[in-house]
Amino acid sequence: QLQLQESGSGLVKPSQTLSLTCAVSGGSISSGAYSWSWIRQPPGKGLEWIGYVYHSGATYYNTSLESRATISIDTSKNQFSLRLSSVTAADTAVYYCARGGLTAYEYWGQGTLVTVSS
Amino acid sequence: DIVMTQSPDSLAVSLGERATINCKSSQSVLYSSNNENHLAWYQQKPGQPPKLLIYWAATRESGVPDRFSGSGSGTDFTLTISSLQAEDVAVYYCQQYYTTPPTFGGGTKVEIK
């Protein structure tokens, strides 16, 4: 059974960079033609796709993030990462990693709350 | 971007009664090459990640009770809970995976009347 687990900074100061990692276990991040996504959910609100990465390293991003997001993949560690620069309070959210993109999201991490505050 | 619009925002249904949630996409999500609708439904309970219920608009994920069903094609879709159980209280989201960016509906909160 595939499992995903987010880790990273839970509190980030405004204008700084948010960094999160998603560790994948129970399967190889390099297998199949899957994409690996980051999705976020502000408190009490809906789901927003941030972007995804393929095992090749190809990436796609939500244009609403204005190029602040960078997603990378490390196949040797079976994990992928998100960096979001110049954060503001509007970036406060639960951040999820998930497998999928142009497929349904079958597997999700438990999510990690990131708060942007000074 | 494809805009996904769900209705209603919330609904209260008696135990054992039917719950119906609608989802409309701003353009068709029916992919001609595989004749599939690239539409999924998720259930999210408080403090948990979304759980995939339905994909290809009408295919139940393994382990999902058969009281959950999906229907529709093109731009109009429905999630039906045929006999609401207490454990079905949650927020439900539709999502299109027809094109990038994948987009979600705003969610429908289901409660017990």
XYZ file of N, CA and C in Angstrom:
693
model
N 0.831 -1.191 0.000
C 0.000 0.000 0.000
C 0.873 1.250 0.000
N 0.682 2.082 -0.980
C 1.471 3.302 -1.083
C 1.136 4.250 0.066
N 2.159 4.848 0.657
C 1.957 5.831 1.708
C 2.781 7.071 1.410
N 2.203 8.232 1.720
C 2.880 9.497 1.529
C 2.885 10.244 2.859
N 3.999 10.903 3.167
C 4.126 11.616 4.427
C 4.833 12.945 4.215
N 4.128 14.021 4.555
C 4.708 15.360 4.436
C 5.555 15.707 5.661
N 6.585 16.480 5.450
C 7.373 17.007 6.560
C 7.931 18.360 6.133
N 8.253 19.170 7.143
C 8.832 20.468 6.842
C 8.449 21.515 7.873
N 8.748 22.744 7.510
C 8.538 23.859 8.433
C 7.051 24.135 8.619
N 6.634 24.202 9.916
C 5.234 24.461 10.222
C 4.927 25.939 10.409
N 5.963 26.721 10.647
C 5.803 28.154 10.850
C 6.833 28.877 10.002
N 6.362 29.760 9.150
C 7.244 30.492 8.236
C 6.936 31.982 8.357
N 7.978 32.783 8.368
C 7.784 34.242 8.469
C 7.402 34.813 7.097
N 6.619 35.867 7.097
C 6.284 36.519 5.819
C 7.535 36.894 5.039
N 7.448 36.747 3.743
C 8.499 37.022 2.759
C 9.547 35.911 2.680
N 9.500 34.943 3.590
C 10.456 33.850 3.550
C 9.947 32.715 2.661
N 10.720 31.621 2.642
C 10.402 30.499 1.760
C 9.912 29.300 2.551
N 8.790 28.770 2.135
C 8.202 27.556 2.709
C 8.857 26.357 2.040
N 9.253 25.366 2.838
C 9.871 24.159 2.278
C 9.217 22.927 2.873
N 8.749 22.047 2.014
C 8.115 20.804 2.434
C 8.647 19.645 1.600
N 8.659 18.473 2.224
C 9.072 17.254 1.534
C 8.005 16.201 1.720
N 7.804 15.389 0.703
C 6.866 14.286 0.760
C 7.629 12.988 0.545
N 7.682 12.169 1.576
C 8.348 10.875 1.487
C 7.346 9.819 1.051
N 7.710 9.061 0.045
C 6.833 8.027 -0.497
C 7.353 6.658 -0.077
N 6.487 5.823 0.456
C 6.868 4.463 0.841
C 5.842 3.478 0.306
N 6.255 2.216 0.214
C 5.356 1.189 -0.286
C 5.302 1.120 -1.793
N 6.164 1.852 -2.462
C 6.221 1.840 -3.917
C 7.262 2.832 -4.397
N 7.694 2.669 -5.636
C 8.727 3.541 -6.175
C 8.115 4.766 -6.830
N 8.721 5.898 -6.529
C 8.262 7.157 -7.118
C 8.562 7.186 -8.617
N 9.428 6.273 -9.060
C 9.831 6.245 -10.469
C 8.978 5.317 -11.320
N 8.119 4.530 -10.687
C 7.357 3.532 -11.440
C 6.107 4.131 -12.037
N 5.774 3.677 -13.223
C 4.554 4.119 -13.876
C 4.650 5.539 -14.379
N 3.601 5.963 -14.995
C 3.553 7.301 -15.586
C 2.783 8.246 -14.680
N 3.013 8.116 -13.373
C 2.268 8.932 -12.428
C 2.917 10.289 -12.258
N 2.097 11.236 -11.853
C 2.603 12.533 -11.448
C 2.398 12.664 -9.945
N 3.208 13.500 -9.340
C 3.238 13.665 -7.894
C 2.946 15.128 -7.602
N 1.875 15.340 -6.846
C 1.303 16.682 -6.722
C 1.414 17.265 -5.322
N 1.362 18.571 -5.282
C 1.134 19.319 -4.047
C -0.202 20.050 -4.183
N -0.995 19.951 -3.136
C -2.320 20.565 -3.075
C -2.442 21.218 -1.712
N -3.079 22.363 -1.642
C -3.219 23.012 -0.341
C -4.673 23.370 -0.053
N -4.943 23.583 1.238
C -6.304 23.883 1.684
C -6.229 24.898 2.814
N -6.526 26.147 2.533
C -6.580 27.152 3.609
C -7.622 26.744 4.644
N -7.431 27.156 5.884
C -8.372 26.764 6.943
C -9.817 27.076 6.583
N -10.677 26.061 6.635
C -12.090 26.248 6.370
C -12.460 26.456 4.917
N -11.483 26.269 4.006
C -11.753 26.534 2.600
C -11.545 25.280 1.745
N -11.615 25.459 0.438
C -11.516 24.333 -0.484
C -10.085 24.012 -0.884
N -9.976 23.131 -1.863
C -8.695 22.576 -2.289
C -8.136 23.344 -3.483
N -6.832 23.628 -3.426
C -6.154 24.339 -4.507
C -4.930 23.539 -4.942
N -4.895 23.198 -6.213
C -3.735 22.499 -6.762
C -2.578 23.475 -6.898
N -1.398 23.052 -6.467
C -0.207 23.897 -6.554
C 0.615 23.523 -7.783
N 0.823 22.231 -7.976
C 1.621 21.788 -9.111
C 1.953 20.315 -8.986
N 2.586 19.778 -10.030
C 3.036 18.396 -9.944
C 4.331 18.186 -10.707
N 4.957 17.061 -10.401
C 6.226 16.685 -11.006
C 6.146 15.236 -11.451
N 6.763 14.931 -12.572
C 6.906 13.549 -13.035
C 8.277 13.027 -12.626
N 8.440 11.693 -12.668
C 9.737 11.136 -12.265
C 10.851 11.594 -13.194
N 10.490 12.070 -14.381
C 11.487 12.617 -15.302
C 12.021 13.971 -14.837
N 11.268 14.578 -13.912
C 11.630 15.918 -13.460
C 10.789 17.010 -14.080
N 9.976 16.671 -15.074
C 9.088 17.655 -15.696
C 8.080 18.162 -14.672
N 7.840 19.461 -14.707
C 6.952 20.069 -13.723
C 5.883 20.933 -14.378
N 4.750 21.060 -13.664
C 3.659 21.934 -14.075
C 3.142 22.643 -12.836
N 2.842 23.932 -12.981
C 2.457 24.732 -11.827
C 1.153 25.486 -12.074
N 0.477 25.797 -10.964
C -0.674 26.669 -11.027
C -0.176 28.085 -11.298
N -0.640 28.669 -12.364
C -0.141 29.993 -12.752
C -0.522 31.068 -11.736
N -1.523 30.770 -10.904
C -1.937 31.762 -9.905
C -0.864 32.005 -8.852
N 0.079 31.098 -8.753
C 1.150 31.258 -7.767
C 2.281 32.119 -8.294
N 2.135 32.607 -9.524
C 3.055 33.610 -10.077
C 4.513 33.208 -9.951
N 4.806 31.986 -10.300
C 6.182 31.482 -10.352
C 6.864 31.396 -8.993
N 6.115 31.450 -7.903
C 6.720 31.330 -6.574
C 6.988 29.893 -6.177
N 6.340 28.947 -6.855
C 6.451 27.544 -6.482
C 7.518 26.822 -7.303
N 8.253 25.945 -6.604
C 9.210 25.058 -7.265
C 9.031 23.662 -6.688
N 8.783 22.704 -7.553
C 8.633 21.311 -7.134
C 9.774 20.517 -7.746
N 10.400 19.711 -6.913
C 11.503 18.874 -7.380
C 11.299 17.444 -6.918
N 12.015 16.533 -7.547
C 11.886 15.123 -7.212
C 13.265 14.533 -7.003
N 13.389 13.652 -6.019
C 14.636 12.944 -5.740
C 14.305 11.453 -5.769
N 14.542 10.840 -6.900
C 14.177 9.426 -7.041
C 15.048 8.531 -6.168
N 16.272 8.959 -5.870
C 17.156 8.136 -5.032
C 16.633 8.052 -3.598
N 15.923 9.093 -3.160
C 15.357 9.108 -1.802
C 13.865 8.803 -1.809
N 13.316 8.593 -2.993
C 11.884 8.306 -3.136
C 11.031 9.408 -2.503
N 11.345 10.633 -2.834
C 10.611 11.746 -2.283
C 10.558 12.915 -3.261
N 9.610 13.807 -3.021
C 9.546 15.020 -3.807
C 9.277 16.198 -2.875
N 9.568 17.393 -3.354
C 9.589 18.554 -2.474
C 8.913 19.758 -3.100
N 8.509 20.662 -2.211
C 7.893 21.917 -2.611
C 8.628 23.062 -1.930
N 8.939 24.073 -2.697
C 9.426 25.332 -2.147
C 8.513 26.427 -2.660
N 8.042 27.273 -1.750
C 7.159 28.375 -2.106
C 7.781 29.643 -1.532
N 8.171 30.528 -2.389
C 8.912 31.717 -1.958
C 7.978 32.891 -1.683
N 8.528 33.876 -1.021
C 7.828 35.155 -0.755
C 6.438 34.931 -0.180
N 6.352 34.121 0.859
C 5.040 33.756 1.404
C 4.402 34.932 2.132
N 3.071 34.905 2.145
C 2.266 35.854 2.899
C 1.256 35.065 3.713
N 0.465 35.788 4.499
C -0.546 35.129 5.319
C -1.510 34.320 4.454
N -1.701 34.717 3.207
C -2.604 34.000 2.310
C -2.109 32.597 1.968
N -0.848 32.319 2.265
C -0.292 30.992 2.003
C -0.466 30.046 3.192
N -1.051 30.538 4.277
C -1.353 29.674 5.422
C -2.379 28.631 5.009
N -2.035 27.376 5.190
C -2.901 26.304 4.709
C -2.389 24.958 5.198
N -3.230 23.941 5.076
C -2.768 22.564 5.170
C -2.260 22.184 3.785
N -1.042 21.698 3.745
C -0.422 21.308 2.478
C -0.421 19.780 2.406
N -0.960 19.277 1.290
C -1.006 17.846 1.054
C -0.111 17.484 -0.124
N 0.538 16.331 -0.013
C 1.125 15.729 -1.200
C 0.226 14.570 -1.619
N 0.208 14.286 -2.897
C -0.692 13.259 -3.418
C -0.147 12.716 -4.729
N -0.548 11.489 -5.054
C -0.186 10.936 -6.350
C -1.340 11.184 -7.309
N -1.026 11.843 -8.381
C -2.040 12.135 -9.394
C -1.789 13.499 -9.995
N -2.553 13.828 -10.979
C -2.422 15.101 -11.671
C -3.388 15.078 -12.826
N -3.043 14.340 -13.848
C -3.999 14.081 -14.918
C -4.590 12.690 -14.742
N -4.651 12.264 -13.470
C -5.407 11.102 -13.041
C -6.056 11.500 -11.729
N -7.012 10.714 -11.295
C -7.619 10.994 -9.992
C -6.577 10.819 -8.890
N -6.783 11.518 -7.785
C -5.840 11.456 -6.669
C -6.223 10.304 -5.748
N -5.558 9.175 -5.967
C -5.874 7.968 -5.221
C -5.180 7.941 -3.861
N -3.974 8.477 -3.798
C -3.190 8.439 -2.566
C -2.834 9.853 -2.124
N -3.040 10.111 -0.830
C -2.777 11.417 -0.217
C -1.945 11.237 1.046
N -1.117 12.239 1.338
C -0.513 12.308 2.654
C -1.552 12.809 3.654
N -1.192 12.788 4.927
C -2.121 13.237 5.968
C -2.259 14.760 6.017
N -1.297 15.441 5.400
C -1.333 16.903 5.374
C -0.524 17.497 6.518
N 0.028 18.666 6.253
C 0.775 19.391 7.277
C 0.366 20.851 7.241
N 0.078 21.393 8.423
C -0.346 22.783 8.519
C 0.882 23.693 8.482
N 0.868 24.641 7.573
C 1.902 25.657 7.511
C 1.263 27.005 7.804
N 1.785 27.658 8.809
C 1.286 28.967 9.205
C 2.315 30.024 8.845
N 1.871 31.072 8.194
C 2.751 32.195 7.866
C 2.466 33.318 8.846
N 3.433 33.581 9.688
C 3.252 34.605 10.711
C 4.610 35.057 11.221
N 4.676 36.323 11.590
C 5.923 36.851 12.157
C 5.986 36.599 13.666
N -8.619 27.892 -17.548
C -8.836 26.845 -16.558
C -10.296 26.407 -16.579
N -10.523 25.126 -16.311
C -11.893 24.626 -16.209
C -12.415 24.930 -14.809
N -13.538 25.606 -14.752
C -14.161 25.957 -13.476
C -15.181 24.881 -13.117
N -15.078 24.373 -11.906
C -15.992 23.354 -11.410
C -16.942 24.002 -10.397
N -18.227 23.902 -10.644
C -19.225 24.537 -9.785
C -20.107 23.478 -9.158
N -20.088 23.405 -7.845
C -20.913 22.424 -7.129
C -22.159 23.075 -6.546
N -23.202 22.271 -6.467
C -24.420 22.724 -5.788
C -25.102 21.530 -5.136
N -25.775 21.759 -3.986
C -25.744 22.996 -3.215
C -24.437 23.128 -2.445
N -24.288 24.249 -1.738
C -23.116 24.408 -0.871
C -23.214 23.479 0.330
N -24.416 23.250 0.796
C -24.634 22.330 1.909
C -26.024 21.729 1.797
N -26.187 20.576 2.408
C -27.504 19.964 2.472
C -27.618 19.087 3.705
N -28.824 19.037 4.248
C -29.119 18.226 5.421
C -30.139 17.164 5.020
N -29.780 15.923 5.262
C -30.598 14.791 4.839
C -30.844 13.866 6.033
N -32.024 13.325 6.112
C -32.329 12.382 7.192
C -31.587 11.068 6.975
N -31.263 10.399 8.060
C -30.621 9.090 7.969
C -31.483 8.148 7.130
N -30.832 7.455 6.212
C -31.533 6.525 5.344
C -32.111 7.142 4.086
N -32.088 8.462 4.005
C -32.611 9.139 2.822
C -31.506 9.381 1.803
N -31.927 9.826 0.614
C -30.995 10.040 -0.489
C -30.399 11.437 -0.441
N -29.106 11.520 -0.717
C -28.422 12.810 -0.854
C -27.883 12.919 -2.274
N -28.098 14.073 -2.885
C -27.659 14.292 -4.266
C -26.848 15.572 -4.358
N -25.669 15.448 -4.919
C -24.763 16.592 -5.083
C -24.482 16.757 -6.566
N -24.527 17.980 -7.031
C -24.316 18.272 -8.437
C -22.982 18.971 -8.665
N -22.427 18.733 -9.827
C -21.149 19.343 -10.204
C -21.221 19.677 -11.686
N -20.889 20.910 -12.010
C -20.930 21.340 -13.407
C -19.564 21.895 -13.785
N -19.046 21.457 -14.912
C -17.760 21.955 -15.403
C -17.992 22.995 -16.496
N -17.072 23.955 -16.591
C -17.227 25.056 -17.551
C -16.967 24.621 -18.986
N -16.377 23.440 -19.156
C -16.246 22.839 -20.471
C -16.260 21.327 -20.309
N -16.508 20.635 -21.382
C -16.624 19.185 -21.308
C -15.332 18.546 -20.816
N -15.472 17.530 -19.971
C -14.326 16.753 -19.504
C -14.372 15.334 -20.066
N -15.165 15.154 -21.105
C -15.224 13.876 -21.802
C -14.106 13.815 -22.819
N -13.200 12.857 -22.633
C -12.026 12.730 -23.486
C -12.366 11.772 -24.634
N -12.304 12.263 -25.837
C -12.767 11.468 -26.969
C -11.915 10.232 -27.222
N -10.627 10.297 -26.882
C -9.745 9.180 -27.225
C -10.046 7.935 -26.393
N -10.539 8.097 -25.184
C -10.884 6.930 -24.362
C -12.364 6.894 -23.972
N -13.125 7.877 -24.451
C -14.558 7.972 -24.172
C -14.840 7.930 -22.669
N -13.970 8.554 -21.901
C -14.147 8.602 -20.456
C -14.285 10.058 -20.017
N -15.100 10.236 -18.984
C -15.186 11.546 -18.348
C -14.129 11.629 -17.252
N -13.250 12.620 -17.375
C -12.142 12.753 -16.426
C -12.606 13.545 -15.206
N -13.425 12.877 -14.384
C -14.102 13.519 -13.273
C -14.059 12.588 -12.075
N -13.642 13.117 -10.935
C -13.563 12.343 -9.709
C -14.364 13.016 -8.600
N -14.760 12.199 -7.633
C -15.431 12.684 -6.420
C -14.626 12.251 -5.200
N -14.546 13.159 -4.224
C -13.820 12.904 -2.993
C -14.708 13.213 -1.790
N -14.426 12.515 -0.705
C -15.060 12.758 0.595
C -13.978 13.222 1.558
N -14.255 14.304 2.273
C -13.293 14.781 3.264
C -13.968 14.975 4.606
N -13.460 14.269 5.593
C -13.928 14.432 6.967
C -12.958 15.340 7.714
N -13.425 15.994 8.794
C -12.568 16.960 9.508
C -11.241 16.356 9.935
N -10.180 17.098 9.667
C -8.849 16.671 10.081
C -8.246 15.563 9.248
N -8.908 15.204 8.149
C -8.411 14.122 7.291
C -8.186 14.631 5.874
N -7.317 13.942 5.121
C -7.192 14.301 3.704
C -8.421 13.828 2.942
N -8.634 14.371 1.764
C -9.724 13.857 0.914
C -9.507 12.381 0.604
N -10.614 11.689 0.465
C -10.602 10.266 0.120
C -11.292 10.098 -1.230
N -10.628 9.421 -2.141
C -11.211 9.194 -3.465
C -12.386 8.227 -3.360
N -13.536 8.651 -3.871
C -14.724 7.805 -3.888
C -14.999 7.243 -5.284
N -14.967 8.136 -6.265
C -15.411 7.837 -7.627
C -14.406 8.421 -8.606
N -14.068 7.681 -9.664
C -13.266 8.227 -10.747
C -13.893 7.812 -12.071
N -13.422 8.397 -13.151
C -14.071 8.252 -14.467
C -15.585 8.516 -14.337
N -15.933 9.409 -13.442
C -17.292 9.907 -13.213
C -18.229 8.892 -12.568
N -17.966 7.594 -12.763
C -18.939 6.607 -12.294
C -18.316 5.337 -11.740
N -17.007 5.236 -11.702
C -16.335 4.028 -11.200
C -16.000 4.187 -9.727
N -16.552 3.305 -8.905
C -16.284 3.372 -7.472
C -14.881 2.877 -7.173
N -14.187 3.601 -6.307
C -12.886 3.146 -5.835
C -13.093 1.886 -4.994
N -12.081 1.027 -4.986
C -12.148 -0.196 -4.201
C -12.435 0.107 -2.736
N -13.392 -0.611 -2.168
C -13.720 -0.446 -0.764
C -14.780 0.598 -0.464
N -15.181 1.357 -1.472
C -16.213 2.375 -1.265
C -17.590 1.697 -1.277
N -18.409 1.971 -0.275
C -19.733 1.321 -0.227
C -20.572 1.621 -1.460
N -21.398 0.650 -1.835
C -22.151 0.825 -3.081
C -23.319 1.796 -2.941
N -23.508 2.377 -1.763
C -24.525 3.428 -1.668
C -24.049 4.729 -2.326
N -22.747 4.801 -2.604
C -22.191 5.941 -3.326
C -22.186 5.621 -4.824
N -22.735 6.519 -5.620
C -22.698 6.325 -7.071
C -22.505 7.660 -7.771
N -21.834 7.598 -8.895
C -21.612 8.780 -9.711
C -22.243 8.611 -11.070
N -22.714 9.721 -11.617
C -23.330 9.682 -12.949
C -23.064 10.997 -13.661
N -23.424 11.032 -14.939
C -23.284 12.242 -15.736
C -22.236 12.107 -16.814
N -22.213 13.077 -17.700
C -21.256 13.072 -18.794
C -21.118 14.479 -19.363
N -19.953 14.745 -19.929
C -19.739 16.032 -20.576
C -19.446 17.134 -19.575
N -20.475 17.855 -19.172
C -20.291 18.965 -18.239
C -21.131 18.853 -16.971
N -22.032 17.893 -16.901
C -22.943 17.797 -15.757
C -22.849 16.436 -15.080
N -22.566 16.474 -13.779
C -22.301 15.265 -13.028
C -23.037 15.284 -11.690
N -23.260 14.080 -11.171
C -23.992 13.939 -9.908
C -23.342 12.865 -9.062
N -23.214 13.151 -7.770
C -22.850 12.137 -6.783
C -24.094 11.872 -5.955
N -24.463 10.613 -5.843
C -25.642 10.230 -5.074
C -25.239 9.301 -3.949
N -25.725 9.617 -2.766
C -25.626 8.700 -1.629
C -27.040 8.161 -1.445
N -27.226 6.891 -1.714
C -28.595 6.362 -1.825
C -29.308 6.280 -0.482
N -28.570 6.017 0.575
C -29.164 5.885 1.908
C -28.147 6.423 2.906
N -28.326 7.666 3.305
C -27.317 8.356 4.097
C -27.099 7.684 5.447
N -25.826 7.453 5.762
C -25.433 6.909 7.054
C -24.718 7.992 7.864
N -24.662 7.801 9.156
C -24.045 8.811 10.021
C -22.587 9.070 9.634
N -21.914 8.023 9.194
C -20.485 8.164 8.854
C -20.267 8.885 7.525
N -21.346 9.241 6.825
C -21.219 9.942 5.551
C -21.179 11.458 5.731
N -21.339 11.926 6.962
C -21.238 13.366 7.219
C -19.823 13.816 6.871
N -19.727 14.749 5.939
C -18.429 15.132 5.376
C -18.649 16.254 4.375
N -17.535 16.732 3.837
C -17.579 17.632 2.684
C -17.168 16.831 1.454
N -17.911 17.020 0.386
C -17.661 16.280 -0.844
C -17.208 17.252 -1.937
N -16.171 16.830 -2.674
C -15.608 17.649 -3.742
C -15.622 16.876 -5.053
N -15.918 17.580 -6.132
C -15.665 17.022 -7.455
C -14.366 17.630 -7.978
N -13.750 16.949 -8.928
C -12.476 17.399 -9.490
C -12.365 16.919 -10.919
N -11.902 17.790 -11.797
C -11.646 17.360 -13.170
C -10.149 17.121 -13.336
N -9.846 16.032 -14.033
C -8.449 15.767 -14.369
C -8.290 15.636 -15.882
N -9.142 16.371 -16.583
C -9.112 16.377 -18.044
C -7.925 17.174 -18.564
N -7.605 18.266 -17.890
C -6.536 19.129 -18.359
C -5.859 19.816 -17.198
N -4.636 20.285 -17.442
C -3.892 21.046 -16.444
C -4.317 22.507 -16.516
N -4.593 23.174 -15.407
C -4.500 22.642 -14.043
C -5.711 21.799 -13.662
N -5.488 20.720 -12.921
C -6.629 20.003 -12.356
C -7.350 20.949 -11.393
N -8.659 20.956 -11.421
C -9.419 21.899 -10.612
C -10.522 21.197 -9.830
N -10.805 21.757 -8.672
C -11.788 21.199 -7.755
C -13.016 22.101 -7.674
N -14.148 21.476 -7.378
C -15.323 22.251 -7.025
C -15.148 22.833 -5.633
N -16.063 23.711 -5.254
C -15.950 24.410 -3.986
C -16.356 23.576 -2.771
N -16.936 22.408 -3.024
C -17.300 21.525 -1.917
C -18.771 21.629 -1.544
N -19.321 20.518 -1.092
C -20.690 20.445 -0.582
C -20.661 19.760 0.776
N -21.161 20.445 1.773
C -21.176 19.897 3.132
C -22.462 19.121 3.337
N -22.333 17.857 3.719
C -23.495 16.993 3.962
C -23.642 16.758 5.461
N -24.829 17.051 5.958
C -25.122 16.897 7.383
C -26.373 16.065 7.564
N -26.591 15.641 8.803
C -27.790 14.871 9.150
C -28.894 15.843 9.562
N -30.092 15.612 9.008
C -31.240 16.437 9.393
C -31.817 15.908 10.697
